[in-house]
Short mmCIF file of C-alpha atoms in Angstrom, two decimals:
data_model
loop_
_atom_site.label_atom_id
_atom_site.label_comp_id
_atom_site.label_asym_id
_atom_site.label_seq_id
_atom_site.Cartn_x
_atom_site.Cartn_y
_atom_site.Cartn_z
CA UNK A 1171 -1.65 63.97 -18.08
CA UNK A 1172 -2.42 62.47 -21.29
CA UNK A 1173 -1.68 59.12 -20.27
CA UNK A 1174 -4.29 59.29 -17.61
CA UNK A 1175 -6.81 60.75 -20.05
CA UNK A 1176 -6.42 57.81 -22.32
CA UNK A 1177 -6.56 55.46 -19.81
CA UNK A 1178 -9.40 56.95 -18.39
CA UNK A 1179 -11.74 57.54 -21.24
CA UNK A 1180 -14.84 60.02 -20.98
CA UNK A 1181 -18.41 58.57 -20.84
CA UNK A 1182 -18.95 59.27 -24.55
CA UNK A 1183 -15.97 57.01 -25.33
CA UNK A 1184 -17.23 54.42 -23.60
CA UNK A 1185 -20.52 54.67 -25.70
CA UNK A 1186 -18.78 54.36 -28.58
CA UNK A 1187 -16.61 51.75 -27.50
CA UNK A 1188 -19.69 49.89 -26.75
CA UNK A 1189 -21.48 50.42 -29.87
CA UNK A 1190 -17.88 48.58 -31.50
CA UNK A 1191 -18.42 46.00 -28.62
CA UNK A 1192 -22.46 45.82 -30.31
CA UNK A 1193 -21.12 44.73 -33.51
CA UNK A 1194 -18.52 42.63 -32.71
CA UNK A 1195 -21.28 40.61 -30.55
CA UNK A 1196 -23.77 40.63 -33.12
CA UNK A 1197 -23.53 40.36 -37.40
CA UNK A 1198 -24.50 38.05 -40.61
CA UNK A 1199 -23.56 35.21 -42.34
CA UNK A 1200 -21.27 36.38 -44.95
CA UNK A 1201 -22.97 36.08 -48.19
CA UNK A 1202 -20.86 34.62 -51.37
CA UNK A 1203 -20.42 38.18 -53.43
CA UNK A 1204 -21.08 38.04 -57.28
CA UNK A 1205 -17.40 38.99 -57.61
CA UNK A 1206 -14.90 38.06 -56.14
CA UNK A 1207 -12.80 41.18 -55.08
CA UNK A 1208 -12.14 42.27 -51.39
CA UNK A 1209 -14.42 45.49 -51.65
CA UNK A 1210 -17.18 43.42 -52.47
CA UNK A 1211 -16.84 41.43 -49.02
CA UNK A 1212 -15.00 44.14 -46.88
CA UNK A 1213 -17.05 47.37 -48.53
CA UNK A 1214 -15.93 49.30 -45.49
CA UNK A 1215 -12.09 49.06 -46.24
CA UNK A 1216 -13.40 51.73 -48.79
CA UNK A 1217 -12.60 53.99 -46.21
CA UNK A 1218 -9.20 52.31 -44.82
CA UNK A 1219 -5.79 53.95 -46.12
CA UNK A 1220 -3.51 51.80 -47.08
CA UNK A 1221 -1.13 52.67 -44.48
CA UNK A 1222 -3.05 51.32 -42.14
CA UNK A 1223 -1.47 48.93 -39.58
CA UNK A 1224 -4.50 47.01 -38.47
CA UNK A 1225 -8.03 46.10 -39.91
CA UNK A 1226 -10.65 44.15 -37.93
CA UNK A 1227 -14.07 42.53 -39.32
CA UNK A 1228 -16.66 41.07 -37.48
CA UNK A 1229 -19.65 39.60 -38.62
CA UNK A 1230 -22.74 41.09 -37.60
CA UNK A 1231 -24.78 38.13 -36.99
CA UNK A 1232 -22.59 35.43 -36.20
CA UNK A 1233 -25.91 33.40 -35.28
CA UNK A 1234 -26.59 32.36 -38.62
CA UNK A 1235 -23.55 30.42 -38.95
CA UNK A 1236 -24.28 28.72 -35.50
CA UNK A 1237 -27.73 26.79 -36.90
CA UNK A 1238 -25.82 23.84 -37.48
CA UNK A 1239 -25.45 23.45 -33.37
CA UNK A 1240 -28.82 24.44 -32.03
CA UNK A 1241 -27.18 24.00 -28.36
CA UNK A 1242 -24.42 26.38 -29.16
CA UNK A 1243 -26.49 28.86 -30.50
CA UNK A 1244 -29.06 29.25 -27.76
CA UNK A 1245 -25.59 29.44 -25.72
CA UNK A 1246 -24.75 31.84 -27.67
CA UNK A 1247 -28.06 33.97 -27.88
CA UNK A 1248 -28.13 34.14 -24.01
CA UNK A 1249 -24.49 35.03 -23.82
CA UNK A 1250 -24.49 37.93 -25.80
CA UNK A 1251 -27.71 39.00 -24.52
CA UNK A 1252 -26.23 39.50 -20.88
CA UNK A 1253 -23.17 41.25 -22.65
CA UNK A 1254 -25.00 43.66 -24.16
CA UNK A 1255 -27.20 44.30 -21.42
CA UNK A 1256 -24.06 45.17 -19.25
CA UNK A 1257 -23.45 47.60 -21.55
CA UNK A 1258 -26.44 50.00 -19.90
CA UNK A 1259 -26.97 50.82 -23.71
CA UNK A 1260 -30.90 52.48 -24.63
CA UNK A 1261 -30.48 51.27 -28.00
CA UNK A 1262 -30.78 47.26 -28.69
CA UNK A 1263 -28.50 44.92 -30.38
CA UNK A 1264 -31.29 43.80 -33.01
CA UNK A 1265 -31.49 47.82 -33.74
CA UNK A 1266 -28.22 47.68 -35.21
CA UNK A 1267 -29.20 44.46 -37.06
CA UNK A 1268 -31.91 45.97 -38.82
CA UNK A 1269 -29.47 48.38 -40.67
CA UNK A 1270 -25.81 47.18 -40.59
CA UNK A 1271 -24.01 45.02 -43.46
CA UNK A 1272 -22.56 41.94 -43.54
CA UNK A 1273 -19.68 42.99 -41.24
CA UNK A 1274 -18.53 45.69 -38.80
CA UNK A 1275 -15.02 47.04 -39.41
CA UNK A 1276 -12.35 48.60 -37.02
CA UNK A 1277 -9.02 50.04 -38.07
CA UNK A 1278 -6.14 51.82 -36.69
CA UNK A 1279 -5.51 54.32 -39.29
CA UNK A 1280 -2.95 56.66 -37.34
CA UNK A 1281 -0.58 54.43 -35.13
CA UNK A 1282 -0.37 57.69 -32.42
CA UNK A 1283 -2.15 60.82 -32.47
CA UNK A 1284 0.05 62.24 -29.68
CA UNK A 1285 3.74 61.84 -30.83
CA UNK A 1286 5.96 61.74 -27.59
CA UNK A 1287 3.33 60.68 -25.21
CA UNK A 1288 3.85 58.39 -22.05
CA UNK A 1289 1.49 55.87 -24.00
CA UNK A 1290 0.82 55.78 -27.74
CA UNK A 1291 -2.80 56.99 -28.28
CA UNK A 1292 -3.81 55.09 -31.83
CA UNK A 1293 -6.68 56.65 -34.11
CA UNK A 1294 -9.11 54.43 -34.97
CA UNK A 1295 -12.10 53.96 -37.44
CA UNK A 1296 -15.06 52.12 -37.05
CA UNK A 1297 -16.86 51.71 -39.89
CA UNK A 1298 -20.14 49.70 -41.60
CA UNK A 1299 -22.12 49.63 -44.66
CA UNK A 1300 -25.47 50.32 -44.39
CA UNK A 1301 -28.69 48.58 -45.75
CA UNK A 1302 -31.23 51.63 -44.50
CA UNK A 1303 -29.32 55.18 -44.40
CA UNK A 1304 -32.67 56.42 -42.80
CA UNK A 1305 -32.15 53.92 -39.98
CA UNK A 1306 -28.75 54.13 -39.48
CA UNK A 1307 -29.08 58.10 -39.55
CA UNK A 1308 -31.35 57.60 -36.51
CA UNK A 1309 -28.79 55.33 -34.97
CA UNK A 1310 -26.36 57.88 -34.89
CA UNK A 1311 -28.47 60.50 -33.62
CA UNK A 1312 -29.27 58.21 -30.35
CA UNK A 1313 -25.85 57.79 -29.71
CA UNK A 1314 -25.44 61.79 -30.09
CA UNK A 1315 -27.91 62.40 -27.90
CA UNK A 1316 -26.99 60.16 -24.99
CA UNK A 1317 -23.27 61.35 -25.41
CA UNK A 1318 -24.28 65.18 -25.60
CA UNK A 1319 -26.30 64.11 -22.14
CA UNK A 1320 -23.12 63.26 -20.76
CA UNK A 1321 -21.23 66.44 -21.81
CA UNK A 1322 -20.07 66.25 -25.07
CA UNK A 1323 -20.58 68.94 -27.91
CA UNK A 1324 -21.01 68.37 -31.37
CA UNK A 1325 -20.66 70.89 -34.49
CA UNK A 1326 -22.43 69.58 -37.73
CA UNK A 1327 -20.60 70.00 -40.85
CA UNK A 1328 -21.33 68.81 -44.86
CA UNK A 1329 -18.07 67.78 -46.49
CA UNK A 1330 -18.85 66.97 -50.46
CA UNK A 1331 -21.42 64.29 -49.70
CA UNK A 1332 -19.99 63.44 -46.37
CA UNK A 1333 -22.18 64.31 -43.06
CA UNK A 1334 -20.39 65.11 -40.04
CA UNK A 1335 -20.90 65.70 -36.52
CA UNK A 1336 -17.43 66.41 -34.67
CA UNK A 1337 -17.19 66.65 -30.99
CA UNK A 1338 -15.60 70.07 -29.95
CA UNK A 1339 -14.80 69.41 -26.57
CA UNK A 1340 -12.21 66.69 -25.22
CA UNK A 1341 -8.67 65.57 -25.82
CA UNK A 1342 -6.68 63.97 -28.43
CA UNK A 1343 -8.34 60.25 -29.14
CA UNK A 1344 -11.18 61.35 -27.20
CA UNK A 1345 -12.70 64.11 -29.90
CA UNK A 1346 -15.39 61.46 -31.67
CA UNK A 1347 -16.77 62.02 -34.94
CA UNK A 1348 -19.75 60.51 -36.63
CA UNK A 1349 -20.20 60.63 -40.40
CA UNK A 1350 -22.45 59.50 -43.19
CA UNK A 1351 -21.07 58.72 -46.23
CA UNK A 1352 -23.92 58.95 -48.33
CA UNK A 1353 -26.44 55.95 -48.47
CA UNK A 1354 -23.49 53.83 -48.65
CA UNK A 1355 -21.31 53.43 -45.10
CA UNK A 1356 -21.67 55.33 -41.71
CA UNK A 1357 -18.57 55.66 -39.65
CA UNK A 1358 -16.92 56.76 -36.29
CA UNK A 1359 -13.74 57.90 -35.31
CA UNK A 1360 -12.14 59.08 -31.84
CA UNK A 1361 -10.07 61.91 -33.47
CA UNK A 1362 -10.87 64.20 -36.62
CA UNK A 1363 -7.70 63.45 -38.01
CA UNK A 1364 -8.70 59.94 -38.23
CA UNK A 1365 -11.97 60.77 -40.47
CA UNK A 1366 -10.04 63.49 -42.59
CA UNK A 1367 -8.16 60.08 -43.89
CA UNK A 1368 -11.24 58.45 -44.46
CA UNK A 1369 -12.92 61.06 -46.39
CA UNK A 1370 -9.71 61.30 -48.73
CA UNK A 1371 -9.55 57.71 -49.33
CA UNK A 1372 -13.60 57.86 -49.64
CA UNK A 1373 -12.91 60.79 -52.77
CA UNK A 1374 -9.95 59.05 -54.27
CA UNK A 1375 -7.54 61.59 -52.99
CA UNK A 1376 -5.61 58.29 -51.20
CA UNK A 1377 -5.39 54.73 -51.89
CA UNK A 1378 -7.75 52.53 -49.78
CA UNK A 1379 -6.07 49.40 -48.75
CA UNK A 1380 -8.56 47.23 -50.67
CA UNK A 1381 -6.23 47.83 -53.35
CA UNK A 1382 -3.26 46.91 -51.73
CA UNK A 1383 -1.82 43.42 -53.35
CA UNK A 1384 -1.37 41.99 -49.66
CA UNK A 1385 -4.44 42.78 -48.41
CA UNK A 1386 -6.50 41.80 -51.59
CA UNK A 1387 -4.52 38.16 -51.16
CA UNK A 1388 -5.41 37.75 -47.61
CA UNK A 1389 -9.07 38.65 -48.17
CA UNK A 1390 -9.09 36.34 -50.91
CA UNK A 1391 -7.84 33.49 -49.34
CA UNK A 1392 -9.34 34.09 -46.14
CA UNK A 1393 -12.33 35.56 -45.99
CA UNK A 1394 -14.48 34.54 -49.22
CA UNK A 1395 -16.13 31.84 -47.45
CA UNK A 1396 -19.85 32.02 -45.81
CA UNK A 1397 -19.47 31.43 -42.06
CA UNK A 1398 -16.85 33.56 -41.47
CA UNK A 1399 -17.18 35.09 -38.12
CA UNK A 1400 -13.97 37.47 -38.04
CA UNK A 1401 -10.76 38.41 -39.69
CA UNK A 1402 -7.80 40.31 -38.99
CA UNK A 1403 -5.05 41.98 -41.10
CA UNK A 1404 -1.59 42.77 -39.62
CA UNK A 1405 0.32 45.15 -42.04
CA UNK A 1406 4.01 44.77 -41.43
CA UNK A 1407 4.75 46.67 -44.25
CA UNK A 1408 3.04 49.77 -43.26
CA UNK A 1409 6.14 49.69 -40.14
CA UNK A 1410 8.81 49.19 -42.49
CA UNK A 1411 7.89 52.00 -44.87
CA UNK A 1412 7.34 54.49 -42.10
CA UNK A 1413 8.93 53.53 -39.08
CA UNK A 1414 8.83 56.79 -37.43
CA UNK A 1415 5.10 56.50 -36.96
CA UNK A 1416 5.54 53.81 -34.83
CA UNK A 1417 8.56 55.22 -32.75
CA UNK A 1418 6.21 55.67 -29.80
CA UNK A 1419 5.25 51.98 -30.26
CA UNK A 1420 8.52 50.35 -30.40
CA UNK A 1421 10.76 52.75 -28.52
CA UNK A 1422 11.34 49.63 -25.76
CA UNK A 1423 11.91 46.92 -28.27
CA UNK A 1424 15.15 45.25 -28.64
CA UNK A 1425 16.89 45.80 -32.04
CA UNK A 1426 17.03 42.41 -32.18
CA UNK A 1427 13.18 41.98 -32.12
CA UNK A 1428 12.40 44.72 -34.79
CA UNK A 1429 14.90 43.17 -37.08
CA UNK A 1430 13.05 39.65 -37.09
CA UNK A 1431 9.90 41.90 -38.41
CA UNK A 1432 12.21 42.47 -41.29
CA UNK A 1433 10.79 39.56 -43.56
CA UNK A 1434 6.85 40.15 -42.34
CA UNK A 1435 5.01 41.58 -44.93
CA UNK A 1436 1.49 40.84 -43.56
CA UNK A 1437 -0.11 38.38 -40.99
CA UNK A 1438 -3.98 37.96 -41.56
CA UNK A 1439 -6.47 35.43 -39.54
CA UNK A 1440 -9.71 34.66 -39.85
CA UNK A 1441 -11.89 32.61 -37.57
CA UNK A 1442 -15.22 30.60 -39.41
CA UNK A 1443 -17.77 28.07 -38.18
CA UNK A 1444 -18.05 25.19 -40.32
CA UNK A 1445 -20.62 22.28 -40.10
CA UNK A 1446 -17.43 20.20 -38.55
CA UNK A 1447 -16.71 23.00 -35.76
CA UNK A 1448 -14.32 26.05 -35.60
CA UNK A 1449 -12.08 26.99 -38.28
CA UNK A 1450 -9.51 29.20 -37.58
CA UNK A 1451 -6.99 29.89 -40.53
CA UNK A 1452 -3.75 31.79 -40.52
CA UNK A 1453 -2.02 33.78 -43.69
CA UNK A 1454 1.99 34.76 -43.45
CA UNK A 1455 3.21 36.83 -46.35
CA UNK A 1456 7.07 37.12 -46.63
CA UNK A 1457 9.28 39.38 -48.28
CA UNK A 1458 10.20 37.65 -51.53
CA UNK A 1459 13.41 37.66 -50.71
CA UNK A 1460 13.45 34.99 -47.43
CA UNK A 1461 15.49 32.04 -47.66
CA UNK A 1462 13.94 29.47 -45.90
CA UNK A 1463 10.63 29.53 -47.52
CA UNK A 1464 11.86 28.43 -50.77
CA UNK A 1465 14.01 25.53 -49.15
CA UNK A 1466 10.99 23.56 -47.28
CA UNK A 1467 9.14 21.25 -49.49
CA UNK A 1468 5.47 19.65 -48.55
CA UNK A 1469 5.20 16.37 -47.24
CA UNK A 1470 4.48 13.33 -49.23
CA UNK A 1471 1.38 12.37 -46.87
CA UNK A 1472 2.12 8.97 -47.11
CA UNK A 1473 3.26 7.89 -43.51
CA UNK A 1474 0.43 9.39 -41.81
CA UNK A 1475 -2.09 7.04 -43.89
CA UNK A 1476 -0.39 3.90 -42.36
CA UNK A 1477 -1.21 5.28 -38.84
CA UNK A 1478 -3.65 3.40 -36.44
CA UNK A 1479 -6.92 5.25 -35.93
CA UNK A 1480 -6.74 4.12 -31.90
CA UNK A 1481 -3.88 7.19 -31.67
CA UNK A 1482 -4.35 10.25 -29.09
CA UNK A 1483 -2.21 12.73 -30.48
CA UNK A 1484 -0.24 12.60 -33.60
CA UNK A 1485 2.70 14.85 -34.82
CA UNK A 1486 4.17 14.51 -38.13
CA UNK A 1487 7.12 16.25 -40.49
CA UNK A 1488 9.07 15.57 -42.81
CA UNK A 1489 12.69 16.55 -44.42
CA UNK A 1490 14.12 17.30 -41.04
CA UNK A 1491 17.97 17.25 -42.31
CA UNK A 1492 17.04 19.26 -45.16
CA UNK A 1493 15.15 21.85 -42.63
CA UNK A 1494 18.20 21.65 -40.25
CA UNK A 1495 20.62 22.35 -42.41
CA UNK A 1496 18.37 25.43 -43.75
CA UNK A 1497 18.33 26.80 -40.06
CA UNK A 1498 21.78 26.20 -39.07
CA UNK A 1499 22.74 28.44 -42.25
CA UNK A 1500 20.73 31.39 -41.42
CA UNK A 1501 21.49 30.85 -37.40
CA UNK A 1502 25.55 30.40 -38.34
CA UNK A 1503 25.36 34.29 -39.68
CA UNK A 1504 24.54 35.87 -36.37
CA UNK A 1505 27.45 35.26 -34.01
CA UNK A 1506 25.53 34.78 -30.62
CA UNK A 1507 22.68 32.24 -32.17
CA UNK A 1508 26.38 30.47 -33.62
CA UNK A 1509 27.76 30.07 -29.99
CA UNK A 1510 24.60 28.70 -28.64
CA UNK A 1511 24.50 26.13 -31.44
CA UNK A 1512 27.99 25.11 -30.74
CA UNK A 1513 27.26 24.65 -27.09
CA UNK A 1514 24.47 22.46 -28.21
CA UNK A 1515 26.71 20.24 -30.70
CA UNK A 1516 29.56 19.73 -27.92
CA UNK A 1517 26.67 18.74 -25.27
CA UNK A 1518 25.03 16.41 -27.26
CA UNK A 1519 28.51 14.94 -28.19
CA UNK A 1520 29.79 14.74 -24.63
CA UNK A 1521 26.28 12.74 -23.83
CA UNK A 1522 26.23 10.62 -26.68
CA UNK A 1523 29.89 10.16 -28.52
CA UNK A 1524 27.82 11.42 -31.76
CA UNK A 1525 27.77 14.12 -34.15
CA UNK A 1526 24.66 16.05 -33.86
CA UNK A 1527 24.87 16.68 -37.42
CA UNK A 1528 26.55 14.14 -39.08
CA UNK A 1529 25.33 11.26 -37.14
CA UNK A 1530 21.59 12.13 -36.20
CA UNK A 1531 20.29 14.76 -38.15
CA UNK A 1532 21.86 13.90 -41.42
CA UNK A 1533 20.00 10.50 -41.91
CA UNK A 1534 16.49 12.21 -40.92
CA UNK A 1535 15.87 12.70 -44.83
CA UNK A 1536 12.29 11.17 -44.84
CA UNK A 1537 8.53 11.86 -43.47
CA UNK A 1538 8.36 11.53 -39.60
CA UNK A 1539 5.66 10.76 -37.24
CA UNK A 1540 5.18 10.77 -33.18
CA UNK A 1541 2.09 9.31 -31.65
CA UNK A 1542 0.73 8.31 -28.53
CA UNK A 1543 -1.72 5.75 -28.16
CA UNK A 1544 -3.40 3.14 -25.78
CA UNK A 1545 -0.82 0.06 -25.20
CA UNK A 1546 -1.66 -2.24 -23.09
CA UNK A 1547 1.63 -4.42 -23.27
CA UNK A 1548 3.71 -1.25 -22.61
CA UNK A 1549 5.88 -1.15 -19.46
CA UNK A 1550 3.90 -1.16 -16.12
CA UNK A 1551 4.90 2.35 -15.59
CA UNK A 1552 3.22 3.71 -18.19
CA UNK A 1553 -0.12 2.46 -17.25
CA UNK A 1554 -1.53 1.16 -20.46
CA UNK A 1555 -0.24 4.20 -22.62
CA UNK A 1556 2.26 3.65 -25.17
CA UNK A 1557 3.91 5.69 -27.70
CA UNK A 1558 5.71 5.21 -31.38
CA UNK A 1559 8.06 6.95 -33.30
CA UNK A 1560 8.27 6.39 -37.18
CA UNK A 1561 11.33 7.46 -39.34
CA UNK A 1562 11.58 7.14 -42.72
CA UNK A 1563 15.13 7.60 -44.19
CA UNK A 1564 16.87 6.62 -47.30
CA UNK A 1565 21.00 6.36 -44.95
CA UNK A 1566 19.98 3.02 -43.06
CA UNK A 1567 23.25 2.28 -42.70
CA UNK A 1568 24.12 5.59 -41.33
CA UNK A 1569 21.18 5.23 -38.97
CA UNK A 1570 22.34 1.90 -37.91
CA UNK A 1571 25.45 2.94 -36.66
CA UNK A 1572 24.22 5.93 -34.47
CA UNK A 1573 21.55 3.34 -32.93
CA UNK A 1574 23.99 0.88 -32.39
CA UNK A 1575 26.02 3.84 -30.02
CA UNK A 1576 22.65 4.14 -28.51
CA UNK A 1577 22.53 0.82 -27.57
CA UNK A 1578 25.90 0.96 -25.93
CA UNK A 1579 24.96 4.05 -23.83
CA UNK A 1580 21.77 2.29 -23.14
CA UNK A 1581 23.61 -0.95 -21.83
CA UNK A 1582 25.96 1.34 -19.98
CA UNK A 1583 23.33 2.83 -17.72
CA UNK A 1584 22.14 -0.76 -17.01
CA UNK A 1585 19.47 -1.60 -19.28
CA UNK A 1586 19.08 -5.16 -21.47
CA UNK A 1587 19.34 -4.77 -24.64
CA UNK A 1588 18.92 -7.87 -27.21
CA UNK A 1589 18.28 -8.27 -30.61
CA UNK A 1590 16.47 -11.21 -32.17
CA UNK A 1591 15.28 -11.44 -36.15
CA UNK A 1592 16.16 -7.79 -36.75
CA UNK A 1593 14.01 -6.65 -33.40
CA UNK A 1594 16.15 -5.10 -30.87
CA UNK A 1595 14.78 -4.32 -27.70
CA UNK A 1596 15.82 -2.54 -24.55
CA UNK A 1597 14.09 -4.10 -20.99
CA UNK A 1598 14.59 -2.79 -17.70
CA UNK A 1599 16.55 -4.62 -15.58
CA UNK A 1600 14.05 -4.37 -12.33
CA UNK A 1601 10.77 -5.69 -14.04
CA UNK A 1602 12.67 -7.27 -17.19
CA UNK A 1603 10.41 -5.73 -19.27
CA UNK A 1604 10.38 -3.83 -22.39
CA UNK A 1605 10.94 -0.38 -22.32
CA UNK A 1606 11.46 0.26 -26.42
CA UNK A 1607 11.37 -2.10 -29.38
CA UNK A 1608 12.53 -1.17 -32.85
CA UNK A 1609 13.20 -2.54 -36.39
CA UNK A 1610 12.72 -1.74 -39.89
CA UNK A 1611 10.13 -2.22 -42.42
CA UNK A 1612 11.70 -1.37 -45.95
CA UNK A 1613 13.10 2.72 -44.79
CA UNK A 1614 10.95 3.02 -42.26
CA UNK A 1615 12.64 2.49 -38.98
CA UNK A 1616 10.05 1.89 -36.25
CA UNK A 1617 10.17 2.39 -32.37
CA UNK A 1618 7.41 1.57 -30.11
CA UNK A 1619 6.98 1.01 -26.48
CA UNK A 1620 5.92 -2.94 -27.11
CA UNK A 1621 6.11 -5.67 -29.34
CA UNK A 1622 2.70 -5.98 -30.03
CA UNK A 1623 2.66 -2.45 -30.98
CA UNK A 1624 5.52 -2.74 -33.26
CA UNK A 1625 3.88 -5.69 -35.14
CA UNK A 1626 0.67 -4.12 -35.18
CA UNK A 1627 2.03 -0.86 -36.76
CA UNK A 1628 3.95 -2.84 -39.17
CA UNK A 1629 1.22 -4.94 -40.55
CA UNK A 1630 -0.94 -1.93 -40.33
CA UNK A 1631 -3.44 -4.13 -37.82
CA UNK A 1632 -6.94 -2.85 -36.89
CA UNK A 1633 -8.16 0.22 -38.29
CA UNK A 1634 -5.87 3.12 -39.94
CA UNK A 1635 -6.37 6.83 -38.91
CA UNK A 1636 -7.50 8.18 -42.24
CA UNK A 1637 -10.65 5.99 -41.90
CA UNK A 1638 -11.34 6.29 -37.90
CA UNK A 1639 -13.11 9.08 -36.45
CA UNK A 1640 -12.27 11.64 -34.89
CA UNK A 1641 -8.93 12.08 -36.38
CA UNK A 1642 -10.52 11.08 -40.08
CA UNK A 1643 -12.32 14.26 -39.99
CA UNK A 1644 -9.45 16.39 -39.26
CA UNK A 1645 -7.14 14.29 -41.73
CA UNK A 1646 -9.96 14.96 -44.46
CA UNK A 1647 -10.76 18.83 -43.65
CA UNK A 1648 -7.03 20.44 -42.93
CA UNK A 1649 -6.04 21.41 -46.24
CA UNK A 1650 -3.26 19.45 -48.48
CA UNK A 1651 -0.75 19.45 -49.23
CA UNK A 1652 1.14 20.55 -46.29
CA UNK A 1653 4.26 20.62 -43.99
CA UNK A 1654 2.94 18.11 -41.36
CA UNK A 1655 0.15 17.64 -38.88
CA UNK A 1656 -0.44 17.87 -35.08
CA UNK A 1657 -3.60 15.85 -34.70
CA UNK A 1658 -5.36 15.29 -31.32
CA UNK A 1659 -8.32 12.74 -30.42
CA UNK A 1660 -9.65 14.57 -27.97
CA UNK A 1661 -12.75 12.11 -27.66
CA UNK A 1662 -10.22 9.35 -26.90
CA UNK A 1663 -8.48 11.21 -24.26
CA UNK A 1664 -11.19 12.67 -22.42
CA UNK A 1665 -12.12 8.81 -22.20
CA UNK A 1666 -8.82 8.42 -20.44
CA UNK A 1667 -8.75 11.03 -18.31
CA UNK A 1668 -12.48 9.97 -16.99
CA UNK A 1669 -11.38 6.82 -16.16
CA UNK A 1670 -7.95 8.09 -14.54
CA UNK A 1671 -9.28 11.39 -12.67
CA UNK A 1672 -10.95 10.88 -9.38
CA UNK A 1673 -15.11 11.42 -10.39
CA UNK A 1674 -13.85 11.97 -14.03
CA UNK A 1675 -14.96 15.28 -15.30
CA UNK A 1676 -17.33 15.71 -12.60
CA UNK A 1677 -15.29 18.29 -10.51
CA UNK A 1678 -14.36 20.50 -13.38
CA UNK A 1679 -16.27 24.01 -13.61
CA UNK A 1680 -19.43 23.46 -15.37
CA UNK A 1681 -18.71 25.50 -18.32
CA UNK A 1682 -15.53 24.20 -18.75
CA UNK A 1683 -17.37 20.43 -18.53
CA UNK A 1684 -19.39 21.15 -21.09
CA UNK A 1685 -16.95 22.46 -23.61
CA UNK A 1686 -14.89 19.61 -22.85
CA UNK A 1687 -17.24 16.94 -23.64
CA UNK A 1688 -18.51 18.57 -26.86
CA UNK A 1689 -14.95 18.64 -28.44
CA UNK A 1690 -14.08 15.54 -30.55
CA UNK A 1691 -10.75 16.57 -32.25
CA UNK A 1692 -8.24 19.21 -32.75
CA UNK A 1693 -5.64 19.53 -35.53
CA UNK A 1694 -3.29 22.03 -36.67
CA UNK A 1695 -1.21 22.26 -40.08
CA UNK A 1696 0.52 24.30 -42.31
CA UNK A 1697 0.75 24.95 -45.73
CA UNK A 1698 2.20 26.87 -48.59
CA UNK A 1699 0.33 29.52 -50.11
CA UNK A 1700 1.88 30.99 -53.07
CA UNK A 1701 5.71 31.64 -53.68
CA UNK A 1702 5.86 33.96 -50.79
CA UNK A 1703 3.47 33.02 -48.27
CA UNK A 1704 2.63 30.06 -45.86
CA UNK A 1705 -0.62 29.62 -43.92
CA UNK A 1706 -1.88 27.82 -40.41
CA UNK A 1707 -4.86 26.24 -39.97
CA UNK A 1708 -6.66 25.01 -36.73
CA UNK A 1709 -9.76 22.82 -36.76
CA UNK A 1710 -11.66 22.09 -33.68
CA UNK A 1711 -14.52 19.80 -34.35
CA UNK A 1712 -17.59 19.87 -32.66
CA UNK A 1713 -20.07 17.39 -33.89
CA UNK A 1714 -23.65 18.33 -33.81
CA UNK A 1715 -25.78 17.13 -31.25
CA UNK A 1716 -28.44 14.57 -32.21
CA UNK A 1717 -31.91 16.11 -32.24
CA UNK A 1718 -34.89 14.56 -30.56
#
């Protein structure tokens, strides 16, 4: 019965959910705080207890951040107007923006209000700062009037400076409460138990999450910049400190899945709109005893600087040998994982007559890059596209021994393998055209799909990646030092797709086509963020359209 009630909320629940959605759709570009503390950036967290497993914050006026892209701003405003109209609310989004602060905050305060229920019923708190107490009070009165017309009953209470209106009918998770915390905050909760905890934090009887070290670190790293659209904080430490509260959420989980969360302390994400486009940042904080983190070193970043600017896709990494050993040492502690690893090693030896650890992984001790780029001289079957693999190694003898064995396997498979002036070529017997060509330049092993591509790469001919758009912006804007890059030249890929597909992108849905034609590039990197944390950043570049 409770599960059915929770799946089908009453009209007032829908009303207040729509209020939450309105704040999500709506809010103000974050102003730089005078003091760099989380409480100044997210003041509503003064109502959220440290035990909250989830905190979300949404800008109350993201339109301000989109003003660098007028066409996208117009589309955003049209979309939000339609979305708001569909909620059927009697109050407008603009009315909320007249009093709401810089962001709207949502927190899961109680993991489950009904222990043992078929479906967990989380206790949720919605909060916002108010810039005009009279207007925010009028807004809450409007919400209650609409709810009362749909059957909700409210009782007014005063509790030491907090004005409460508590719904007296309804099931747990559907007994809504509105609260005015003086002239500072307004809040909504889906159950009186949730608001009780918020009041306790507000009065100083419980610690707010804004004083938790992990939360402060996440906010300080991700949120203190103009243009922040949204922020999310997943508090895994709450799960580890009080697993009983989450039992109804995790009862169907495999013990191994729960165990995999043990090293996690928190996971935080933020979305920003920059002049270059959309930036997504993620911060993972780990237990200080996590063994892998301290063994990973950042890349020197030298190899990417010599890659061609014509590349359509680039992946770089480094120290594969060291990472492999670190991962293997952990996998071998698990009998099931060790069995799978031994099977992989055995299969590799059967297929190549090489030892995976000693003959291959051991010499991958420097930087490495894999890229895809146009190559007119590549094999005809590749239709003008080529690829290159560049491996830096300090163990050339060991590498050459493994490569010689691979040459023999290629010959046994029918390929023609030739060597001249230090350049080894694999050619197919049918067309007698090169499939792969490789050579060493210093400590760099270069493998390409044509001789011309190999020479261009070795001699650094043409424009290089750090000087060529759209990869230049991705390279310059993504954080350094880092563990490696994934870069996508979407502008170049779009040209290839338009030439290869019948009618180009004309047959794609209009909205999708518009999105595909506005994006220039996509970049991802991971990077260290302190002794016990690492970050990940996604950048989608969307250049502003020229204005008439």
